[in-house]
XYZ file of C-alpha atoms in Angstrom:
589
model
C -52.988 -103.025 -129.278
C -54.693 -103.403 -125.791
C -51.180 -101.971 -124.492
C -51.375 -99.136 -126.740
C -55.186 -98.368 -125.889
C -54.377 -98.548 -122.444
C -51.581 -96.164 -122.195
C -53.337 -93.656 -125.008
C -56.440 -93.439 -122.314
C -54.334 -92.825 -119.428
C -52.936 -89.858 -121.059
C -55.992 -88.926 -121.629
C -56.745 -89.115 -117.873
C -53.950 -86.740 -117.230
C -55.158 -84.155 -119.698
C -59.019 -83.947 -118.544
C -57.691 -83.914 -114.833
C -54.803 -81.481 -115.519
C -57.195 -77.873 -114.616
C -57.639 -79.693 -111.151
C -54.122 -80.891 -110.036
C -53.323 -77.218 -110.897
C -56.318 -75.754 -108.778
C -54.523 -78.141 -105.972
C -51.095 -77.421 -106.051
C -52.636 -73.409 -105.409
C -54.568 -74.159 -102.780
C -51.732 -75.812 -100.877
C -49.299 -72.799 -101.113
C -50.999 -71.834 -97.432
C -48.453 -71.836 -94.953
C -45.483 -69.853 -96.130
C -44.858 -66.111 -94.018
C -45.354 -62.984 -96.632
C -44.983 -60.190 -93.880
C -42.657 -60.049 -90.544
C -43.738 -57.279 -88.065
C -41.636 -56.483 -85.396
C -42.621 -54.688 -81.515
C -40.157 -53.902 -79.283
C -36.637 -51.922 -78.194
C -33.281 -51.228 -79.173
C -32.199 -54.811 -79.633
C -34.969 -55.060 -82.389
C -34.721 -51.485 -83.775
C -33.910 -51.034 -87.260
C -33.995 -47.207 -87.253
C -36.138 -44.852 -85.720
C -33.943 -42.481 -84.341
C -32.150 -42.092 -88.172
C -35.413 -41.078 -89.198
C -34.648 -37.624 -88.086
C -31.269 -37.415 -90.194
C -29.175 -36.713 -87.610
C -27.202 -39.509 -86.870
C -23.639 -40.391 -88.880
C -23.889 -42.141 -92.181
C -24.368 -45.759 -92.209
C -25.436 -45.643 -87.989
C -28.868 -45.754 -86.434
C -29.493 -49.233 -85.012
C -28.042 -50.524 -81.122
C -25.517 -52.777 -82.832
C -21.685 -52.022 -84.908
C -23.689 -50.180 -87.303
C -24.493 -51.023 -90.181
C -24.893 -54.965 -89.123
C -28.596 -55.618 -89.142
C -30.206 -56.163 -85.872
C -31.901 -60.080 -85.005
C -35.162 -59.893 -86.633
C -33.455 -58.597 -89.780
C -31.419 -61.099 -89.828
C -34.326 -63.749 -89.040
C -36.449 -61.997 -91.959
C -33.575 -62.650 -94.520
C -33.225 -65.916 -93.910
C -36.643 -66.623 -94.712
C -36.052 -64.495 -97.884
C -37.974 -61.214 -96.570
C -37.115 -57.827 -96.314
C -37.643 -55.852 -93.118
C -37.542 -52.290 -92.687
C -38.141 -49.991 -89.725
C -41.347 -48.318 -89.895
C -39.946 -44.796 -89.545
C -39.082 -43.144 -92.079
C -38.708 -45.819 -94.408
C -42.402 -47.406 -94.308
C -41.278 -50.692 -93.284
C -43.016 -52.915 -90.375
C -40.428 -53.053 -88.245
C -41.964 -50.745 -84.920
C -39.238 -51.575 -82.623
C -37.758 -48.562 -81.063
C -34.667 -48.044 -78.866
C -35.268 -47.095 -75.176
C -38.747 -48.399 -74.979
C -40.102 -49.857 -72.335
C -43.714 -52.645 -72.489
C -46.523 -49.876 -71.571
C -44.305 -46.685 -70.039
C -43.001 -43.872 -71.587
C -39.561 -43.235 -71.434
C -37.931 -40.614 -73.068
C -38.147 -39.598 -76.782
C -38.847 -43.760 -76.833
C -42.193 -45.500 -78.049
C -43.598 -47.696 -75.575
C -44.514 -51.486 -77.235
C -47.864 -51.391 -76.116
C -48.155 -47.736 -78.102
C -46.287 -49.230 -81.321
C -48.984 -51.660 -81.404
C -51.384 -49.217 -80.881
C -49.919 -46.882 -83.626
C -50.162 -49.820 -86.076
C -53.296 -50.483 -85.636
C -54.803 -46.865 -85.429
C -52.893 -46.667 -89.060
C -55.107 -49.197 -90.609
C -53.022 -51.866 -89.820
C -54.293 -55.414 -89.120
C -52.670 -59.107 -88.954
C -53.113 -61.927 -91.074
C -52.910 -65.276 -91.212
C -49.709 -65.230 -93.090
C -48.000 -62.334 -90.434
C -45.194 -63.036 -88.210
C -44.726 -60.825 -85.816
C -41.565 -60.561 -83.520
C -41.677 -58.961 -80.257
C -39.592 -58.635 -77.335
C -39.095 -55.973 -74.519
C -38.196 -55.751 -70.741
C -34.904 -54.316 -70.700
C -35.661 -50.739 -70.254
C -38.204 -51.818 -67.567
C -34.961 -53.599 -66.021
C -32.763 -50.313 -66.479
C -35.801 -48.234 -64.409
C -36.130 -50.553 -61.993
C -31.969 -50.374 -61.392
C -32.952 -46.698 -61.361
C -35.064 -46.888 -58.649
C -32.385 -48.720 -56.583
C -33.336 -52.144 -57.371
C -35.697 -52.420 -54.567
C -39.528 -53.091 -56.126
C -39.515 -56.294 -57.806
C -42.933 -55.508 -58.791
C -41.768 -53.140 -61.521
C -40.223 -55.969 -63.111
C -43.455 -58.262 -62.673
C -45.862 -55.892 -63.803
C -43.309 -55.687 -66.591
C -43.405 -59.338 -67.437
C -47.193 -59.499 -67.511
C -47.798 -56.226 -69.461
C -45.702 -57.729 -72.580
C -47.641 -61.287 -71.813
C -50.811 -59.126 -72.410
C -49.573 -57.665 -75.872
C -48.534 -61.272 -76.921
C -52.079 -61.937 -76.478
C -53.158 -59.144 -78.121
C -51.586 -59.537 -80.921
C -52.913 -63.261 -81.198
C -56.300 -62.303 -80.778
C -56.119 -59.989 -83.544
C -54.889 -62.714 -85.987
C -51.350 -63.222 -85.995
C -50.653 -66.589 -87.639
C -47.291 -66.998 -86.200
C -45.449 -64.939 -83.298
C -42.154 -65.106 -82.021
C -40.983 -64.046 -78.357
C -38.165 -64.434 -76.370
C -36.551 -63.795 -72.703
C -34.059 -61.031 -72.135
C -30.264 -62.139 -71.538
C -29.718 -62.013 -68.245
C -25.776 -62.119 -67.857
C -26.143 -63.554 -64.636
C -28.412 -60.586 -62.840
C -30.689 -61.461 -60.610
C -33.244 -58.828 -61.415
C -33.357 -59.868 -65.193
C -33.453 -63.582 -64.390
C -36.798 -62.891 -61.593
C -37.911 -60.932 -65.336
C -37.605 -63.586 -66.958
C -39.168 -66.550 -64.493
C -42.664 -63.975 -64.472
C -42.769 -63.432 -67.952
C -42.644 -66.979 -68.447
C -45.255 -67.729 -66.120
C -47.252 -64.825 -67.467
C -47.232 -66.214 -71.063
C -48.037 -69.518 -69.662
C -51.000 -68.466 -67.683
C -52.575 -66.440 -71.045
C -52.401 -69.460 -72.779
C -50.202 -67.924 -75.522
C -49.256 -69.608 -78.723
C -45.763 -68.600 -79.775
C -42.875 -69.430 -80.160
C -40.650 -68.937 -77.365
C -36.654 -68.766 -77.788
C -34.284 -68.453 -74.715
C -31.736 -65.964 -75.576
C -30.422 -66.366 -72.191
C -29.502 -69.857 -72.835
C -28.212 -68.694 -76.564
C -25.955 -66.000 -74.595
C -24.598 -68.464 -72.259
C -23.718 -70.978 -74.686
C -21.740 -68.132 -76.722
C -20.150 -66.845 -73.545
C -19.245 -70.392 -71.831
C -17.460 -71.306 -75.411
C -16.847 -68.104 -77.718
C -13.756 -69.770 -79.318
C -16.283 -71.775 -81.467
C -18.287 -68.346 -82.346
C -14.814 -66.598 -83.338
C -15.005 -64.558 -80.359
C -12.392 -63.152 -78.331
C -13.326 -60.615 -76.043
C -17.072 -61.298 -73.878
C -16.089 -58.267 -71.720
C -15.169 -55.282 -73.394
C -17.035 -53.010 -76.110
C -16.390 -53.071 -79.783
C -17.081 -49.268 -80.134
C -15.514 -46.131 -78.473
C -19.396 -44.676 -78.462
C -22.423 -45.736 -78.023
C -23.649 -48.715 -80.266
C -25.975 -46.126 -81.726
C -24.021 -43.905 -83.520
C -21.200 -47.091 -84.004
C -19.894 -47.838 -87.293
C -16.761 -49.399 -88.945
C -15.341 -45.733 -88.084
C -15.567 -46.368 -84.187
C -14.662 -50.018 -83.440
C -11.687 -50.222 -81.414
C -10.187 -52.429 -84.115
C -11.751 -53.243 -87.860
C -12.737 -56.676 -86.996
C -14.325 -56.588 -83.757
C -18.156 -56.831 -84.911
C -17.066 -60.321 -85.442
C -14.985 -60.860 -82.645
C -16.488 -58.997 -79.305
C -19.790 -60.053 -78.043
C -20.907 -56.504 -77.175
C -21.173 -53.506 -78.961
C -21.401 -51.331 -76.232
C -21.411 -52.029 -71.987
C -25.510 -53.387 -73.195
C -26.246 -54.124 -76.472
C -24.925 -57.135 -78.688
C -22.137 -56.766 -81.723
C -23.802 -57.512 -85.155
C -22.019 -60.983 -84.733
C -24.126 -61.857 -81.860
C -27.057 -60.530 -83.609
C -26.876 -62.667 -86.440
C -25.976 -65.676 -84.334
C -29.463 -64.742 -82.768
C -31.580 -64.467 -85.590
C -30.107 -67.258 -87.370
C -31.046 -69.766 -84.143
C -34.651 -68.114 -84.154
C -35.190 -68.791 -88.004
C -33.801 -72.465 -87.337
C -36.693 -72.528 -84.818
C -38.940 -71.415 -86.664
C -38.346 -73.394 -89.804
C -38.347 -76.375 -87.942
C -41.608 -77.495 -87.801
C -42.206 -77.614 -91.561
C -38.602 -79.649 -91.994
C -40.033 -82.416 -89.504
C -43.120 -82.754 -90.406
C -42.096 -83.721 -93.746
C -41.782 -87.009 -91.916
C -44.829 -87.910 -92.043
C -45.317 -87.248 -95.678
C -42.113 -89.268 -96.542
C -43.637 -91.891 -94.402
C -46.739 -92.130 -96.024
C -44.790 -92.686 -99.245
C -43.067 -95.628 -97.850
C -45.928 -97.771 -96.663
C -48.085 -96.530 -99.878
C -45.212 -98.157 -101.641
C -44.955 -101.613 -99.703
C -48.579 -101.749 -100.557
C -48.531 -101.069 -103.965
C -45.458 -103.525 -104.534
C -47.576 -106.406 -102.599
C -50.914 -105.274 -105.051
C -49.080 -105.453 -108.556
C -47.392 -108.494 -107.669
C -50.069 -110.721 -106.724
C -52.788 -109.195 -109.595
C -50.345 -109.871 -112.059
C -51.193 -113.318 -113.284
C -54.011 -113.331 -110.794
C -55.108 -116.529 -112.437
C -52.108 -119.046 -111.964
C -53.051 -120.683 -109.384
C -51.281 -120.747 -106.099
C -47.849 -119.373 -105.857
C -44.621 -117.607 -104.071
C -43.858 -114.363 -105.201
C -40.238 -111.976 -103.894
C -39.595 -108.763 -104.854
C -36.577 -106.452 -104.701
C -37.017 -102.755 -105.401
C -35.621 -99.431 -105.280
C -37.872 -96.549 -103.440
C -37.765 -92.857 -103.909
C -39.392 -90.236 -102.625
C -38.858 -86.147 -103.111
C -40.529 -83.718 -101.461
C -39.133 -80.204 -102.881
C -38.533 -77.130 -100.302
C -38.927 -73.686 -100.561
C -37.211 -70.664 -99.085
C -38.956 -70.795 -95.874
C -39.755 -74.567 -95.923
C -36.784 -77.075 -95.873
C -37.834 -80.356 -97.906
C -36.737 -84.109 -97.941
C -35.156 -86.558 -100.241
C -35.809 -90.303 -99.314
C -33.692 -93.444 -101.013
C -33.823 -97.307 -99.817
C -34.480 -100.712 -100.683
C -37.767 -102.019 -100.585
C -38.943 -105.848 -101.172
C -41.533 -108.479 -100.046
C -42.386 -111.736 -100.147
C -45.978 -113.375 -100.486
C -48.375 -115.988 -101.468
C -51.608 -115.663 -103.471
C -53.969 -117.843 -105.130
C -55.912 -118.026 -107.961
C -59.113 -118.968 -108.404
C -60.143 -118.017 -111.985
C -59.452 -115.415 -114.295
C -58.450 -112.445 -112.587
C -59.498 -113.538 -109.615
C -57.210 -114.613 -106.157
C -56.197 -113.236 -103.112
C -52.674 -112.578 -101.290
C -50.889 -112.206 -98.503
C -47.398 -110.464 -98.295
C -44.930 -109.235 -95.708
C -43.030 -106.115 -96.909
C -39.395 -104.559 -95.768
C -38.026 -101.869 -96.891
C -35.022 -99.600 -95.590
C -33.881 -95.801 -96.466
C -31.418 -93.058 -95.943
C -33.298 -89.857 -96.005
C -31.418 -85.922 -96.451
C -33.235 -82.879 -95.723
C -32.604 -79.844 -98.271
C -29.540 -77.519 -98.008
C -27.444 -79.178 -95.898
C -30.142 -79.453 -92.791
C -30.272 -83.008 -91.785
C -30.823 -86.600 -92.551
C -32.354 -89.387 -91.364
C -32.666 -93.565 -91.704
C -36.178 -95.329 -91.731
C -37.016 -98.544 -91.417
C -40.430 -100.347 -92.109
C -42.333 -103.224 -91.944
C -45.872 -104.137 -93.238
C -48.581 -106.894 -93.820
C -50.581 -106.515 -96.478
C -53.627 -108.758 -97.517
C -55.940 -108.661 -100.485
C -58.234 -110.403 -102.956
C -60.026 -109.718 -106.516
C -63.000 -111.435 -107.355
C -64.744 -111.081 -111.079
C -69.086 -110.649 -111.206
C -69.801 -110.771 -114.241
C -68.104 -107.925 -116.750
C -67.238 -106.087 -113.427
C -64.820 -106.580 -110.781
C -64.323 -106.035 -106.534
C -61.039 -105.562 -104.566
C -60.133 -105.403 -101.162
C -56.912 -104.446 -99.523
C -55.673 -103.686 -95.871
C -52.406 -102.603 -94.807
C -50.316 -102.680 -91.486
C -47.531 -101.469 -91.064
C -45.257 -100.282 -88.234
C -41.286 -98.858 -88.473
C -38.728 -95.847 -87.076
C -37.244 -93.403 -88.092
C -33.523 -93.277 -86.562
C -30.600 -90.289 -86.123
C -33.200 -87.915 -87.237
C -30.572 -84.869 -87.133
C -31.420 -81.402 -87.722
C -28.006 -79.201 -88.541
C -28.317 -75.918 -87.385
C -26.062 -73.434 -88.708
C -25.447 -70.192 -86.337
C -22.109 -68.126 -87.145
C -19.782 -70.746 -87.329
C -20.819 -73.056 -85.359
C -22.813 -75.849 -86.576
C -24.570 -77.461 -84.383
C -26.052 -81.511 -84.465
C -29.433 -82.037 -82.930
C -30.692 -85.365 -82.600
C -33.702 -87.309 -81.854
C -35.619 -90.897 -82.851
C -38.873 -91.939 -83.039
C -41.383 -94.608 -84.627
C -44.110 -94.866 -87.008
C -47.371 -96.906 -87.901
C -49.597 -97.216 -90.530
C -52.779 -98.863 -91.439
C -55.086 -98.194 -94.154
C -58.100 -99.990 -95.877
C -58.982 -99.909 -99.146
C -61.532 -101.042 -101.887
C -62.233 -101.060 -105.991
C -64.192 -101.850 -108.330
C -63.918 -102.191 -112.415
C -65.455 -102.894 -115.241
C -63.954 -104.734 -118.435
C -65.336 -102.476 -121.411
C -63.326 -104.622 -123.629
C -61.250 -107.848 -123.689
C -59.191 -110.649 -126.255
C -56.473 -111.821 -127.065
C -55.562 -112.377 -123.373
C -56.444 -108.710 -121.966
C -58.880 -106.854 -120.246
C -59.320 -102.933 -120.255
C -61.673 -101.044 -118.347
C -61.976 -98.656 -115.763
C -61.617 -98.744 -112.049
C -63.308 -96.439 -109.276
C -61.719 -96.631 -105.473
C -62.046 -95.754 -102.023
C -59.091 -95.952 -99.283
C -58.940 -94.568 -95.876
C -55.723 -94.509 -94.249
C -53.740 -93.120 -91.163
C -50.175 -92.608 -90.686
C -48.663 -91.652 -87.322
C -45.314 -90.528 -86.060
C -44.648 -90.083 -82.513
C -43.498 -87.744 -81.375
C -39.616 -87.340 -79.762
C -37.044 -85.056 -78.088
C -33.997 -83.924 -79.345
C -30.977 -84.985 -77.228
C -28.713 -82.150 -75.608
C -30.708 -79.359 -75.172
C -29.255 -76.354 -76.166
C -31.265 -73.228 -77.058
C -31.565 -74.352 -80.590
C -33.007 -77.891 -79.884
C -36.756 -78.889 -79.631
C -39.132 -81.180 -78.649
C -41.266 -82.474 -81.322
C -45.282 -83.467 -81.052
C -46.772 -86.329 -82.733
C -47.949 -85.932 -85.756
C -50.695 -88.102 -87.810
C -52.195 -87.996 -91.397
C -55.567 -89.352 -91.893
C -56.538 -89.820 -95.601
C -60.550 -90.932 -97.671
C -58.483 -91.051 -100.842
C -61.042 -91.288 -104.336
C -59.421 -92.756 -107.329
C -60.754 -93.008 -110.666
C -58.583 -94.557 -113.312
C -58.227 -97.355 -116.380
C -56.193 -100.611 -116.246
C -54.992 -103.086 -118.524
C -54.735 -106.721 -117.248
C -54.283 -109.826 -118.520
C -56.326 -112.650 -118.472
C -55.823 -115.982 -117.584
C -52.495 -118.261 -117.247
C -50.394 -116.739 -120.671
C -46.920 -117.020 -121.177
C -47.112 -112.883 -120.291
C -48.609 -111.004 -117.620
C -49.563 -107.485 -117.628
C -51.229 -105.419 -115.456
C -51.101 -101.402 -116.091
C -53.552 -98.853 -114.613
C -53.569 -94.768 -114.326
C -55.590 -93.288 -112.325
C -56.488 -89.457 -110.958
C -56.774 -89.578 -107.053
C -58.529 -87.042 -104.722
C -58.443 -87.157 -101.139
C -61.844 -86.121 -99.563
C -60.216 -85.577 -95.763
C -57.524 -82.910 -96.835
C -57.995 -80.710 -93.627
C -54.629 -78.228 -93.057
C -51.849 -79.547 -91.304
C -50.645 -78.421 -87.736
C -47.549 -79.156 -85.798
C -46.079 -78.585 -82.053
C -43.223 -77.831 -81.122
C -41.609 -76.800 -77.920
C -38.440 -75.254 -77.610
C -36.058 -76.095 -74.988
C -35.918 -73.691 -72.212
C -39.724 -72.518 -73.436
C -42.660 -72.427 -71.230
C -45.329 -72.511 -73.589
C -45.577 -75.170 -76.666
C -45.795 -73.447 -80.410
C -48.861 -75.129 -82.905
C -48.351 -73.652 -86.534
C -49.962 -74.359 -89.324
C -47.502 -76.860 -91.762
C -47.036 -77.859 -95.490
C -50.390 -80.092 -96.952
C -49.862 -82.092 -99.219
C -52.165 -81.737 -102.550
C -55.011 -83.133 -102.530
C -55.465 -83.606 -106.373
C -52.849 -86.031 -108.097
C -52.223 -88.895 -110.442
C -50.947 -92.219 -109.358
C -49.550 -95.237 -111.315
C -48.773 -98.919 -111.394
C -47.282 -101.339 -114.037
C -45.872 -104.862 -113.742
C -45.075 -107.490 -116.728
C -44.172 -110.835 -115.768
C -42.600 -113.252 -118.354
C -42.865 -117.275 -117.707
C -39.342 -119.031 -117.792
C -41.040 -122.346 -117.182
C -44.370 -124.334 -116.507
C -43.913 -122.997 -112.652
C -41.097 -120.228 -112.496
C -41.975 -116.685 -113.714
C -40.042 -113.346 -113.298
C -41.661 -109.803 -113.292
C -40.458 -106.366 -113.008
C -42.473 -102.781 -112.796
C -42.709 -99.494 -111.490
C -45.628 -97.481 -109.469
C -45.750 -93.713 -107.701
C -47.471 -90.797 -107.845
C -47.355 -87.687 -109.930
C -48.205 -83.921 -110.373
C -48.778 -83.969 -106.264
C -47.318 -80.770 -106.075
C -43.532 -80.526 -105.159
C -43.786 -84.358 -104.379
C -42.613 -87.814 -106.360
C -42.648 -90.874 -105.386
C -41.682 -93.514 -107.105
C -40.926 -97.075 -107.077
C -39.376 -99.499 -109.054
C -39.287 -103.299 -108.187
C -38.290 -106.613 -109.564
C -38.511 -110.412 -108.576
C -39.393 -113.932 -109.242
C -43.103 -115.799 -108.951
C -43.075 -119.371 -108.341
C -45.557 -121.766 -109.132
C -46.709 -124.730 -106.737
């Protein structure tokens, strides 16, 4: 009956806290990208001179037309659509021929697309991305000009710097930038060093991709990419006006590099955006680590607690357990989740010293195998913790303590990259620590026939940290990866069922609706190889509203020898579960 009343309140728990687990799981939906905006030239534009209904069918963009150009590749990969702005109402501003601040032609200078958006009512948001690039055309008038003033070229470099800043300061929550490729000139590569230096010295967030190094890689191995020809064009005309009707054979948008003697074949575009969108999704997918992490020493801890306060009152004894661990943290579109499996177990002592009352001490292990969502990755962790205790009764009421170490790795963390065909392997390891301290106290609202039920209030801080690492090999895909640490004031109220003293059964069941108090958003760095300037975004947060669980029954085989099995986790956390389930044997001395 105690059993019954126990499990019949703890449903009741989940219904009255229901409204706020909801209001949580809304509140935590804050770092996903609703809008892309793009600023720059032709190897961005999606359009603008098809506005005017002149061009062939199906042409219009500096690629083998009608293959979508980087950032609209890059926007469908994180499931948004991007559209040029002309014409078609889209935010994509990028236009063909422009140069950063100059006028050139019927082109749109950058700085004036920015300018045009804005003047329009437009304004950036926390949730915008936008992409920009230039420098090319400033490249192409410098060549003009006989090559000679260097300065064009540097003024160049710290013009777009000044837009990237610009755009920042206005409230961009995420922007992407890149260098030009450089095939080797010397002009675009002195382009390149200054605008580097020039983001560097505005103290620009962003995220910075090397499409140099991306070029080279394609051009020093284009096998892999299904390439065959890194010289020649793909079209008899200009990549403008280039569709399937012009290509010098049907499949050479997948097999040149360049559409015409400049601009890229819609191969190499999507090769492009699809190694920016790895980028960009990458600091999400490893900072799930430290989520998954916090699962695994929350469970070592919670295996040690129901262990040793079930039975509290035998006396002195050994306890081992054996366990399975899981842990599921669900992606989205633009956010690549985890799935975490292992073994977990311990082995303690506690002591009794009266009806639920004793303290414990137990060394936990536990070992998993973790897979990031859609084919992206895995990773192994290992962990070990310490994890002390006691429970003394006052009275009708009770007081616990608890304090947790713990310190582990997490190995062959490998992010898989998938550009083209190629699939590339980036690896990297690093280690973890934990330590939290905790405390409770309950009341017994009614007890016989061996149990107590009640409720239970409690208050745990705790910190988790994850260093931080570099991916081996750098390639223009690979990163280095910050440390990351989650500090948690976790509230719990909740009811528990317990047995008292030294029965031929132990129970000990409780339910209880957390909160944590220090639920601050998440950020994350990241710095790409090849970049100059490190990228901080905003990452996933974990709900701060959830339910949590414990149960463990212990049957006596003898006067001294007991075994026990159970199950704890958390719930309704969002798109996370943990869970684990643990058996073992308690022995008496």
């Amino acid at each position: 009956m105690k059993r019954l009343i126990g499990i019949c309140a703890a449903s009741l728990l989940t219904t009255v806290c229901a409204p706020a687990l909801a209001q949580s799981s809304a509140d935590h939906e804050a770092t996903s990208v609703d809008r892309i905006i793009v600023f720059g030239d032709s190897l961005s534009d999606g359009g603008y001179y098809a506005a005017g209904g002149t061009l062939p069918p199906g042409a219009g963009s500096f690629t083998t037309n009608p293959d979508p150009v980087s950032p609209e590749v890059f926007a469908a990969m994180l499931g948004l659509d991007l559209q040029t702005a002309y014409g078609l109402g889209g935010t994509n501003y990028a236009v063909g021929g422009a140069r950063v601040t100059a006028a050139n032609a019927l082109s749109i200078p950058i700085a004036t697309q920015i300018d045009n958006f804005l003047a329009a009512g437009g304004s950036f948001s926390a949730s915008d991305l936008v992409y920009i690039q230039g420098g090319g055309n400033d490249f192409f008038y410098f060549g003009a000009l006989g090559g000679t003033d260097p300065t064009i070229l540097s003024t160049a470099a710290g013009e777009l710097a000044t837009q990237v800043r610009r755009v920042q300061d206005a409230g961009a929550g995420r922007i992407v930038t890149m260098s030009v490729q450089t095939g080797g000139q010397a002009g675009l590569q002195f382009y390149n060093q200054n605008y580097a230096a020039a983001l560097a010295a505005a103290n620009v967030n962003a995220l910075y991709f090397d499409t140099d190094m991306l070029y080279n890689e394609v051009i020093a191995n284009p096998g892999a990419f299904g390439i065959t020809d890194i010289a020649n064009p793909a079209c008899t005309v200009s990549s403008l006006v280039c569709t399937r009707d012009t290509l010098v054979s049907p499949d050479a948008a997948e097999t040149h590099a360049l559409a015409d003697t400049v601009h890229p074949t819609g191969k190499m575009q999507r090769v492009q955006g699809q190694a920016i969108a790895s980028l960009v999704m990458a600091p999400d997918q490893i900072a799930g680590l430290g989520y998954a992490t916090q699962a695994s020493y929350r469970a070592h801890r919670r295996l040690a607690e129901n262990a040793a306060m079930t039975g509290a009152g035998e006396g002195a004894r050994l306890f081992a357990n054996g366990g399975y661990h899981y842990y599921d943290n669900d992606g989205t579109t633009q956010r690549i989740g985890l799935t975490e499996r292992g073994f977990i177990g311990d082995l303690g002592i506690a002591f009794g010293f009266g009806p639920d009352s004793g303290a414990a001490l137990a060394v936990g292990y536990s070992q998993g195998d973790g897979d990031f969502d859609l084919g992206a990755g895995s990773y192994d962790s290992e962990a070990w913790s310490i994890t002390g205790m006691a429970h003394a009764n006052i009275g009708f009421a009770g007081v616990s303590v608890s304090g947790v170490y713990g310190t582990g790795s997490l190995n062959d963390i490998t992010r898989m990259v998938h550009i083209g065909p190629v699939t590339r392997t980036h690896v990297g390891d690093t280690d973890t620590d934990y330590l939290a301290i905790g405390a409770t106290l309950d009341a017994t609202l009614t007890h016989g026939g061996g149990m107590a039920f009640g409720p239970e209030i409690g208050l745990e801080w705790e910190r988790v940290t994850v260093d931080g690492y570099t991916e081996a090999s750098p390639q223009s895909t690979s990163a280095s990866f910050g440390k990351q640490q989650i500090e948690s004031l976790t509230g719990r109220v909740g009811l528990a069922l317990r047995s008292e003293g030294d029965g031929p059964v132990a129970v000990n069941i409780r339910a209880a609706y957390e909160h944590d108090f220090d639920d601050d958003p998440r950020s994350f760095t990241m710095t790409p190889s090849g970049a100059p300037i490190s990228w901080t975004v905003p990452v996933h947060t974990a709900d701060s509203d959830y339910m949590s669980y414990g149960f463990t029954v212990a049957g006596k085989l003898g006067p001294n020898l007991s075994l026990q099995g159970g199950a704890s986790g958390e719930l309704f956390r969002g798109d996370e579960t943990a869970i684990t389930a643990h058996a073992g044997i308690s022995l008496k001395f």
